[in-house]
GROMACS .gro file of N, CA and C in nm:
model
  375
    1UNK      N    1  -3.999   3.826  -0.137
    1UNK     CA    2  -4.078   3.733  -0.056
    1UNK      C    3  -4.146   3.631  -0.146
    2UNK      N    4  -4.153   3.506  -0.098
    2UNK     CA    5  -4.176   3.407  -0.173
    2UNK      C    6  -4.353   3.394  -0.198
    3UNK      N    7  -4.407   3.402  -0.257
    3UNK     CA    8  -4.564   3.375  -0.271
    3UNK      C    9  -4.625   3.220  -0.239
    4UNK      N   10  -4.718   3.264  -0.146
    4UNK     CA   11  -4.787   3.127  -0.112
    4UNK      C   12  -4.887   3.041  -0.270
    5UNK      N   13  -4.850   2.938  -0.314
    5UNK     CA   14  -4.920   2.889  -0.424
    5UNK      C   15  -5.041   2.835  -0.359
    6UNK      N   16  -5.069   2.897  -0.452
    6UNK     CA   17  -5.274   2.846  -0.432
    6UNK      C   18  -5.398   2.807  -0.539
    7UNK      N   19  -5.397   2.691  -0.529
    7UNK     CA   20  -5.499   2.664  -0.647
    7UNK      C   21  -5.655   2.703  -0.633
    8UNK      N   22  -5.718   2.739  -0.727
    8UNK     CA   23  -5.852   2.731  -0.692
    8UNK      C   24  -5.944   2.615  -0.853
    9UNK      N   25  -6.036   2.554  -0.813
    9UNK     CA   26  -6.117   2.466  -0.903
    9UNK      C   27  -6.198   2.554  -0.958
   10UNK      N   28  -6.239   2.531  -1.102
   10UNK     CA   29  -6.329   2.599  -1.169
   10UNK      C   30  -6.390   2.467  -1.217
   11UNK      N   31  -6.549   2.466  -1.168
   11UNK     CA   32  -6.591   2.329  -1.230
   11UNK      C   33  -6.746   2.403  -1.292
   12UNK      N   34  -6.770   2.363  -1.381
   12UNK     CA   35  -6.898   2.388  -1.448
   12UNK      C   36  -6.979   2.233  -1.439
   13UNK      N   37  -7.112   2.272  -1.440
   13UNK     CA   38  -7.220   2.200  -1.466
   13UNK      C   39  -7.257   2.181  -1.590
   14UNK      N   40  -7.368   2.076  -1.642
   14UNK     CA   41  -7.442   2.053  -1.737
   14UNK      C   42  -7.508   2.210  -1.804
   15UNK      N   43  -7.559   2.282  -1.736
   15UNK     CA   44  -7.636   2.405  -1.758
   15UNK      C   45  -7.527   2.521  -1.721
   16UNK      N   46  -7.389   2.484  -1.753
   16UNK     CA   47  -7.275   2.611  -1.732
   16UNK      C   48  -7.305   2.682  -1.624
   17UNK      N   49  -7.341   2.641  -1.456
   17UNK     CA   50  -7.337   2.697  -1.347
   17UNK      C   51  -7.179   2.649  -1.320
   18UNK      N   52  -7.121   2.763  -1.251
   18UNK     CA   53  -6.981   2.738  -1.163
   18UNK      C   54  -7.012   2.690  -1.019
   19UNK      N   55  -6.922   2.620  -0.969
   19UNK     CA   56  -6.917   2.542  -0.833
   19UNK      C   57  -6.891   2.648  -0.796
   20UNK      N   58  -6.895   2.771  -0.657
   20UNK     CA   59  -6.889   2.814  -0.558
   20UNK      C   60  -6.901   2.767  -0.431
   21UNK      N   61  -6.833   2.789  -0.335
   21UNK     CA   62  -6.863   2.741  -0.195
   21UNK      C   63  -6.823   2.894  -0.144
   22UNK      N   64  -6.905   2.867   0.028
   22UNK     CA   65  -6.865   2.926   0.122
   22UNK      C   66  -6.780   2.907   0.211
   23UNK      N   67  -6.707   3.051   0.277
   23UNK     CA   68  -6.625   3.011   0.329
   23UNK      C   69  -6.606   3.050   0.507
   24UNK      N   70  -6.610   2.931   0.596
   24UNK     CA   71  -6.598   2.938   0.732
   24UNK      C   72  -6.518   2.959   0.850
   25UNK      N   73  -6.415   2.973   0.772
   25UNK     CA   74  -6.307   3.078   0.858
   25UNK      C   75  -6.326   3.206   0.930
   26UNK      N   76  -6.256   3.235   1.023
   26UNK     CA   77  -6.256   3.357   1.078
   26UNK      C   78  -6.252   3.472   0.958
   27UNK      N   79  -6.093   3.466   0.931
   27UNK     CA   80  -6.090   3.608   0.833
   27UNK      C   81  -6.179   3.610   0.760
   28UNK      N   82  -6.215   3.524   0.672
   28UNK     CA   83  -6.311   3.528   0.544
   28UNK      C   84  -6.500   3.460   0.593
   29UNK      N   85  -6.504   3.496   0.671
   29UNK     CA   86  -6.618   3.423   0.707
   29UNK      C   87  -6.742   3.470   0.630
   30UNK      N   88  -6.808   3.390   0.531
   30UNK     CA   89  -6.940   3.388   0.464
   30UNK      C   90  -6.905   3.443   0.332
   31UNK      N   91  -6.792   3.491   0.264
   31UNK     CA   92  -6.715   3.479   0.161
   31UNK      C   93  -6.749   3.387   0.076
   32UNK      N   94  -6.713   3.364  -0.049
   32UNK     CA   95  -6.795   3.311  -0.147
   32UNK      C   96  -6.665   3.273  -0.238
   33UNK      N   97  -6.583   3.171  -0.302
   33UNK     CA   98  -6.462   3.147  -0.377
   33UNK      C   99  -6.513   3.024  -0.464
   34UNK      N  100  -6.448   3.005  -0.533
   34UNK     CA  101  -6.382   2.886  -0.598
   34UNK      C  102  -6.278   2.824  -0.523
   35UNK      N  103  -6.369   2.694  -0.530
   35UNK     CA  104  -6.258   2.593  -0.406
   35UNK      C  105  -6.164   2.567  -0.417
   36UNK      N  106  -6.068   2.552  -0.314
   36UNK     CA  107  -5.951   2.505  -0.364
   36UNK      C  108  -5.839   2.536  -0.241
   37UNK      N  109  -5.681   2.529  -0.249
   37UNK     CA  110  -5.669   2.547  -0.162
   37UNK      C  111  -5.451   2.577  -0.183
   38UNK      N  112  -5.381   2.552  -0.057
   38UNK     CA  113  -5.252   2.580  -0.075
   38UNK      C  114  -5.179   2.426  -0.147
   39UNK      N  115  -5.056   2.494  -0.236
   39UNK     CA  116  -5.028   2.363  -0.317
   39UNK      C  117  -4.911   2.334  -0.183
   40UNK      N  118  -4.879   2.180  -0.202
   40UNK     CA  119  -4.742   2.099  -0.106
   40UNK      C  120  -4.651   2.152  -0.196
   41UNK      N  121  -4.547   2.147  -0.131
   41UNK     CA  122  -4.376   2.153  -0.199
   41UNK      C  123  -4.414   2.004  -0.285
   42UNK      N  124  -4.442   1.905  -0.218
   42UNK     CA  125  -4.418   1.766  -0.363
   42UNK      C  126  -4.577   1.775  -0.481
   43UNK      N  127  -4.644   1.883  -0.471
   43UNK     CA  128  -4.675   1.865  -0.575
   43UNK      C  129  -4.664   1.970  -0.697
   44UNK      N  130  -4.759   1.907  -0.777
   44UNK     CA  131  -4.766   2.008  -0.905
   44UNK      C  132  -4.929   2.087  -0.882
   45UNK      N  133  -4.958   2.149  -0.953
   45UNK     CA  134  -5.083   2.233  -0.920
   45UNK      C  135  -5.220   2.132  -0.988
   46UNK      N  136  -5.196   2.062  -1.057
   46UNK     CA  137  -5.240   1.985  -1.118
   46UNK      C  138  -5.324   1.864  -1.004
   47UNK      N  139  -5.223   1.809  -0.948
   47UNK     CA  140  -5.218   1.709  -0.784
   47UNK      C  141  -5.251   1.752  -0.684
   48UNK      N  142  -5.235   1.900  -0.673
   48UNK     CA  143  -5.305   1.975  -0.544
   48UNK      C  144  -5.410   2.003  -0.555
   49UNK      N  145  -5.494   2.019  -0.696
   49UNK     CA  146  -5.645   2.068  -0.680
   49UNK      C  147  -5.703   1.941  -0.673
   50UNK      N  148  -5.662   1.827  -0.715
   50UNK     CA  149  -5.721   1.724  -0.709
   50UNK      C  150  -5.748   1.654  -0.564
   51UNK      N  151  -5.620   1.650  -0.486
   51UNK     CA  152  -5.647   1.660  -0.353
   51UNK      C  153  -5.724   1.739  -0.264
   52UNK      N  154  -5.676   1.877  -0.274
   52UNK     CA  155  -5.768   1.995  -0.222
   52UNK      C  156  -5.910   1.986  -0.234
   53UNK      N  157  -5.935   1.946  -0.335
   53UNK     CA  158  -6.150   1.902  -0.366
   53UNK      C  159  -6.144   1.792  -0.295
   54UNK      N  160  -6.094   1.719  -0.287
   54UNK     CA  161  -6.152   1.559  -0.238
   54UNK      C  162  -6.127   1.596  -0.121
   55UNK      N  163  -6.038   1.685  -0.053
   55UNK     CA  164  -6.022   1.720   0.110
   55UNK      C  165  -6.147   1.788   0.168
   56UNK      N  166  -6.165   1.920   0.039
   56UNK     CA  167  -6.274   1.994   0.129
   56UNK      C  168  -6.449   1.946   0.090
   57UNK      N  169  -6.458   1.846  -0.009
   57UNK     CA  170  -6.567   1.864  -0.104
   57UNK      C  171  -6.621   1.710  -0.104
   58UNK      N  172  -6.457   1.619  -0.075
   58UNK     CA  173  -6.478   1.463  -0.094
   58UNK      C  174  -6.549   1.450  -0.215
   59UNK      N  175  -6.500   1.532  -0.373
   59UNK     CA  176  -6.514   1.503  -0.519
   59UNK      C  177  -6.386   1.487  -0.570
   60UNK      N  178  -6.425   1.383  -0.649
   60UNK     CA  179  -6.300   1.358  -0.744
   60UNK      C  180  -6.360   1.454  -0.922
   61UNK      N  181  -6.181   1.511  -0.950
   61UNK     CA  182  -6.219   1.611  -1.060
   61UNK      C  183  -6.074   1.536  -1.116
   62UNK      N  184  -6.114   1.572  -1.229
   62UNK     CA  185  -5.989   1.566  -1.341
   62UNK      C  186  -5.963   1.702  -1.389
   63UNK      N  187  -5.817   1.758  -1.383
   63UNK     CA  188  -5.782   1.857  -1.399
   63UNK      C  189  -5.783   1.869  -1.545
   64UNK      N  190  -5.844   1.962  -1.596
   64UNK     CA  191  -5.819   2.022  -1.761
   64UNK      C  192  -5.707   2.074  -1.789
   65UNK      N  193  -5.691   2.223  -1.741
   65UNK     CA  194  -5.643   2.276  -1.824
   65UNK      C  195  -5.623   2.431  -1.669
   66UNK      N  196  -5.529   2.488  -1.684
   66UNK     CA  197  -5.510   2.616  -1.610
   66UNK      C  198  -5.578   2.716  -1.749
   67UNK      N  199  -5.636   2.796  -1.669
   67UNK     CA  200  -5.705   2.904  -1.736
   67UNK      C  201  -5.653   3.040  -1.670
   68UNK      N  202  -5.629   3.066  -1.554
   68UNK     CA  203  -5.563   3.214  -1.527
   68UNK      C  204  -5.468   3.175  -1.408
   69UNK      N  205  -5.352   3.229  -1.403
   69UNK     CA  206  -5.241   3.235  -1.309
   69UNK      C  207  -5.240   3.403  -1.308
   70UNK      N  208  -5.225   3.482  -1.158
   70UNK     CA  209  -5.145   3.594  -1.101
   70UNK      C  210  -5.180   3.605  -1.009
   71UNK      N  211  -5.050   3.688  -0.909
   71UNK     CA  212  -5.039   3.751  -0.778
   71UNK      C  213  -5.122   3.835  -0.723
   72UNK      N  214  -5.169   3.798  -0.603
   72UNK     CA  215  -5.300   3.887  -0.487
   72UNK      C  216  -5.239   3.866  -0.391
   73UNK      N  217  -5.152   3.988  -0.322
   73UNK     CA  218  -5.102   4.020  -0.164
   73UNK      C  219  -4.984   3.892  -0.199
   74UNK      N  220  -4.993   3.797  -0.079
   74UNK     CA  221  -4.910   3.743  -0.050
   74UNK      C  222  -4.921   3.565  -0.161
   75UNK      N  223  -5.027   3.606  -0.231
   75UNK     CA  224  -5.060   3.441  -0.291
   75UNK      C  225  -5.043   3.456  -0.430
   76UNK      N  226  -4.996   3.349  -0.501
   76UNK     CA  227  -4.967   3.340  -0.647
   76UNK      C  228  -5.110   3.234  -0.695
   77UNK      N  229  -5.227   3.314  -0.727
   77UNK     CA  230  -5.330   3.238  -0.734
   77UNK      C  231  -5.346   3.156  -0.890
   78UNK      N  232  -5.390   3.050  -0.869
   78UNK     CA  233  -5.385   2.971  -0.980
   78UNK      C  234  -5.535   2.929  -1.035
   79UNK      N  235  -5.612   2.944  -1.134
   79UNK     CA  236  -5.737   2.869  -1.169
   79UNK      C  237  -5.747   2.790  -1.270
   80UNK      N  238  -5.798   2.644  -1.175
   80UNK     CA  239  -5.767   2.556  -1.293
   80UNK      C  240  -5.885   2.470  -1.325
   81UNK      N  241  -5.947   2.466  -1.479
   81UNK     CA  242  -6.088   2.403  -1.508
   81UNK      C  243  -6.079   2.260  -1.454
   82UNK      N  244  -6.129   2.228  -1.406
   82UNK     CA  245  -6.170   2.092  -1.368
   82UNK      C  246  -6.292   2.040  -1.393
   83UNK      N  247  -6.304   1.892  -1.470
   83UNK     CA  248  -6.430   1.801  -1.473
   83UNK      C  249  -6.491   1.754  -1.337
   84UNK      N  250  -6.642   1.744  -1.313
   84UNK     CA  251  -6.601   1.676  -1.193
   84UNK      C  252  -6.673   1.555  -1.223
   85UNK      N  253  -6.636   1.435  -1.143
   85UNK     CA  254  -6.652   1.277  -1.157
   85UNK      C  255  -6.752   1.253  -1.073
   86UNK      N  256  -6.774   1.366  -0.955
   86UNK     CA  257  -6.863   1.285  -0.838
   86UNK      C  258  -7.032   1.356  -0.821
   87UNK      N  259  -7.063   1.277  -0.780
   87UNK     CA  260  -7.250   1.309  -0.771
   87UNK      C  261  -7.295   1.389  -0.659
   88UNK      N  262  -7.239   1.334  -0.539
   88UNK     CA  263  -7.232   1.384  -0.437
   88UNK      C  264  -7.141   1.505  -0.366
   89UNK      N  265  -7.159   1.607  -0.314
   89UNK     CA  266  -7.043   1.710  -0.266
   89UNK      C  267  -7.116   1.716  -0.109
   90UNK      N  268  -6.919   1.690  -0.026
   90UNK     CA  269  -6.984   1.647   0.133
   90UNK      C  270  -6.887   1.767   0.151
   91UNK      N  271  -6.964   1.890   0.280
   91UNK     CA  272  -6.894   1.981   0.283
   91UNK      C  273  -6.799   1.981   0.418
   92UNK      N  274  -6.733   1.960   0.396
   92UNK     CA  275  -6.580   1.910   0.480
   92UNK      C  276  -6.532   2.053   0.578
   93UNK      N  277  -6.533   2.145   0.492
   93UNK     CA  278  -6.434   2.274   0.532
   93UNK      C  279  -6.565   2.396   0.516
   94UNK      N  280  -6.627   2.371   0.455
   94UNK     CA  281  -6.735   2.539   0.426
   94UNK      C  282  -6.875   2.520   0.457
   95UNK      N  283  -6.949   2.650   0.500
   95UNK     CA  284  -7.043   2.688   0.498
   95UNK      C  285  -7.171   2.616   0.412
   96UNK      N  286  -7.129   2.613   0.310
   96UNK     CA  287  -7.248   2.630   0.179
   96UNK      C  288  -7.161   2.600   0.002
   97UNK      N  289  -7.243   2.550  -0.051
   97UNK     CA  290  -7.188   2.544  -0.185
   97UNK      C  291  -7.317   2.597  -0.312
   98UNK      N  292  -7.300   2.626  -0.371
   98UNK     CA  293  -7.356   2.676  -0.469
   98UNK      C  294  -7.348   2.664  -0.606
   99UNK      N  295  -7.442   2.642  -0.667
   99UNK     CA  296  -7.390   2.634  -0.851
   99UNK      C  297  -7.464   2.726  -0.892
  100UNK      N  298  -7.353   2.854  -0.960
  100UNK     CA  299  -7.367   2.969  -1.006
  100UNK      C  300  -7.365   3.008  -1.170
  101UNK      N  301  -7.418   3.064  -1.178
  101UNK     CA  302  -7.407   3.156  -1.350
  101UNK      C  303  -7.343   3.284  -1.341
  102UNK      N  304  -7.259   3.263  -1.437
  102UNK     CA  305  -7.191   3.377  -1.422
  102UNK      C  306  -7.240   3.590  -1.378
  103UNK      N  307  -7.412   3.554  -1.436
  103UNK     CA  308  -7.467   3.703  -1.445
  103UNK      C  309  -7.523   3.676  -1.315
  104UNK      N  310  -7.535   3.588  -1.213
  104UNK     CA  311  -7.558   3.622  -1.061
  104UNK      C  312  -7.437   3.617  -0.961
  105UNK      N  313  -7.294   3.635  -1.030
  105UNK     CA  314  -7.172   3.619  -0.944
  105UNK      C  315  -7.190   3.807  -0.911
  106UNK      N  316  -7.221   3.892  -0.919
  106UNK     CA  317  -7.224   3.987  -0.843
  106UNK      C  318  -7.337   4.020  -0.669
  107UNK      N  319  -7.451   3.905  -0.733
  107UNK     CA  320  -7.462   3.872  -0.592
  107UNK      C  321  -7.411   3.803  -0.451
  108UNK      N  322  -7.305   3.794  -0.496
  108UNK     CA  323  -7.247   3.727  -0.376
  108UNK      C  324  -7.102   3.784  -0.363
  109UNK      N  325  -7.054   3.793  -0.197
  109UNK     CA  326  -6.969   3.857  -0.163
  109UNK      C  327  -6.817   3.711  -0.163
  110UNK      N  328  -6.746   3.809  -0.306
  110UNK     CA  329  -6.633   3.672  -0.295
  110UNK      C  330  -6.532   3.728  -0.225
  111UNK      N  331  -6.403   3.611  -0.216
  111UNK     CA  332  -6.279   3.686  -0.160
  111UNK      C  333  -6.203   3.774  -0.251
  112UNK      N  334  -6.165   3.892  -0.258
  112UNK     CA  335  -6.126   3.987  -0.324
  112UNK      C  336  -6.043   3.916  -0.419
  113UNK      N  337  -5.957   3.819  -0.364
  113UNK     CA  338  -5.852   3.759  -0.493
  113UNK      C  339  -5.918   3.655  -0.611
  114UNK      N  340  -6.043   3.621  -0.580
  114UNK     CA  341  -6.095   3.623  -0.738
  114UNK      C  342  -6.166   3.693  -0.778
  115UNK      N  343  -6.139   3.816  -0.763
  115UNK     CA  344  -6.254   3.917  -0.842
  115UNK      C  345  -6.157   3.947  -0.983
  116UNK      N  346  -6.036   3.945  -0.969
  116UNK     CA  347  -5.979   3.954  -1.132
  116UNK      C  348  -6.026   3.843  -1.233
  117UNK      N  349  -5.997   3.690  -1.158
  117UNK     CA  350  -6.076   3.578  -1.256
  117UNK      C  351  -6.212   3.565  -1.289
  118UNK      N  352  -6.281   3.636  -1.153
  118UNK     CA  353  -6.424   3.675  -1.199
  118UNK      C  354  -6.463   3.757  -1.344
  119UNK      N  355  -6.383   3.862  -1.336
  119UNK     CA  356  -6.393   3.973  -1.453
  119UNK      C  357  -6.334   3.903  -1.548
  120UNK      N  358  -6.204   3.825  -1.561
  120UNK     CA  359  -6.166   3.767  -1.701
  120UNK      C  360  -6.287   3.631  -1.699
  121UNK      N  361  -6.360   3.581  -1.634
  121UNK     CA  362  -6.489   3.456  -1.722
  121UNK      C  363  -6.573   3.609  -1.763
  122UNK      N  364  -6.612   3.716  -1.701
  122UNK     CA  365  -6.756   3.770  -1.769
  122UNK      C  366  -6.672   3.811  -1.941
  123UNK      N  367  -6.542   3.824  -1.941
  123UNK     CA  368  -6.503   3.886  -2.057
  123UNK      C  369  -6.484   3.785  -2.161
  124UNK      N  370  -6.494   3.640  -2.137
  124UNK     CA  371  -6.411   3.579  -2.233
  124UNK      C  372  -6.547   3.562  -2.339
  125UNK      N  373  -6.533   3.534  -2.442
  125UNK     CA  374  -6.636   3.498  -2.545
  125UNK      C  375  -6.719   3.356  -2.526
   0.00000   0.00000   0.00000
């Protein structure tokens, strides 16, 4: 079975908080992720997070660099660092947004498929 591609944004702040949002969907409702979303057949993952933020967030980011790719259930999840360009974040698709530090990401309830990228940022040096 083919895996749904899915990007998610990793954007840091001036003071190394991560962008988090909430999330307002049925299944996942009040869930907590890194934004982001399903890639098109015409793009690259690179073009989809860039779209995907400006869809749900209306920010423009410049993609860095992929930092973790693997499979959760049915999705081939992708995380990719992104700069962000914009001042303003208009919340399009979610609940709530948040800028987090990594030693308060156990307060909040994320979607299970980044709890592996969660554990590889508390590990990296």
């Amino acid at each position: 079975m083919k895996k749904i591609k899915v990007v998610c944004g990793v954007i840091m702040n001036s003071e190394n908080n991560y962008l988090i949002t909430q999330r307002g969907d049925f299944n996942n409702f009040q869930k907590w992720e890194f934004p982001g979303g399903k890639v098109e057949s015409t793009e690259n993952i690179f073009q989809s997070i860039k779209r995907e933020l400006k869809e749900e967030l209306n920010i423009e980011v410049a993609p860095v660099k992929k930092l973790l790719e693997y499979d959760y259930k049915e999705y081939n999840l992708s995380f990719i660092e992104c700069t962000l360009h914009s001042k303003t974040i208009v919340l399009n698709e979610h609940l709530n947004y948040k800028w987090v530090c990594i030693e308060d990401f156990n307060n909040f309830e994320f979607l299970e498929g980044d709890n592996l990228f969660i554990n590889f940022l508390k590990t990296k040096p």
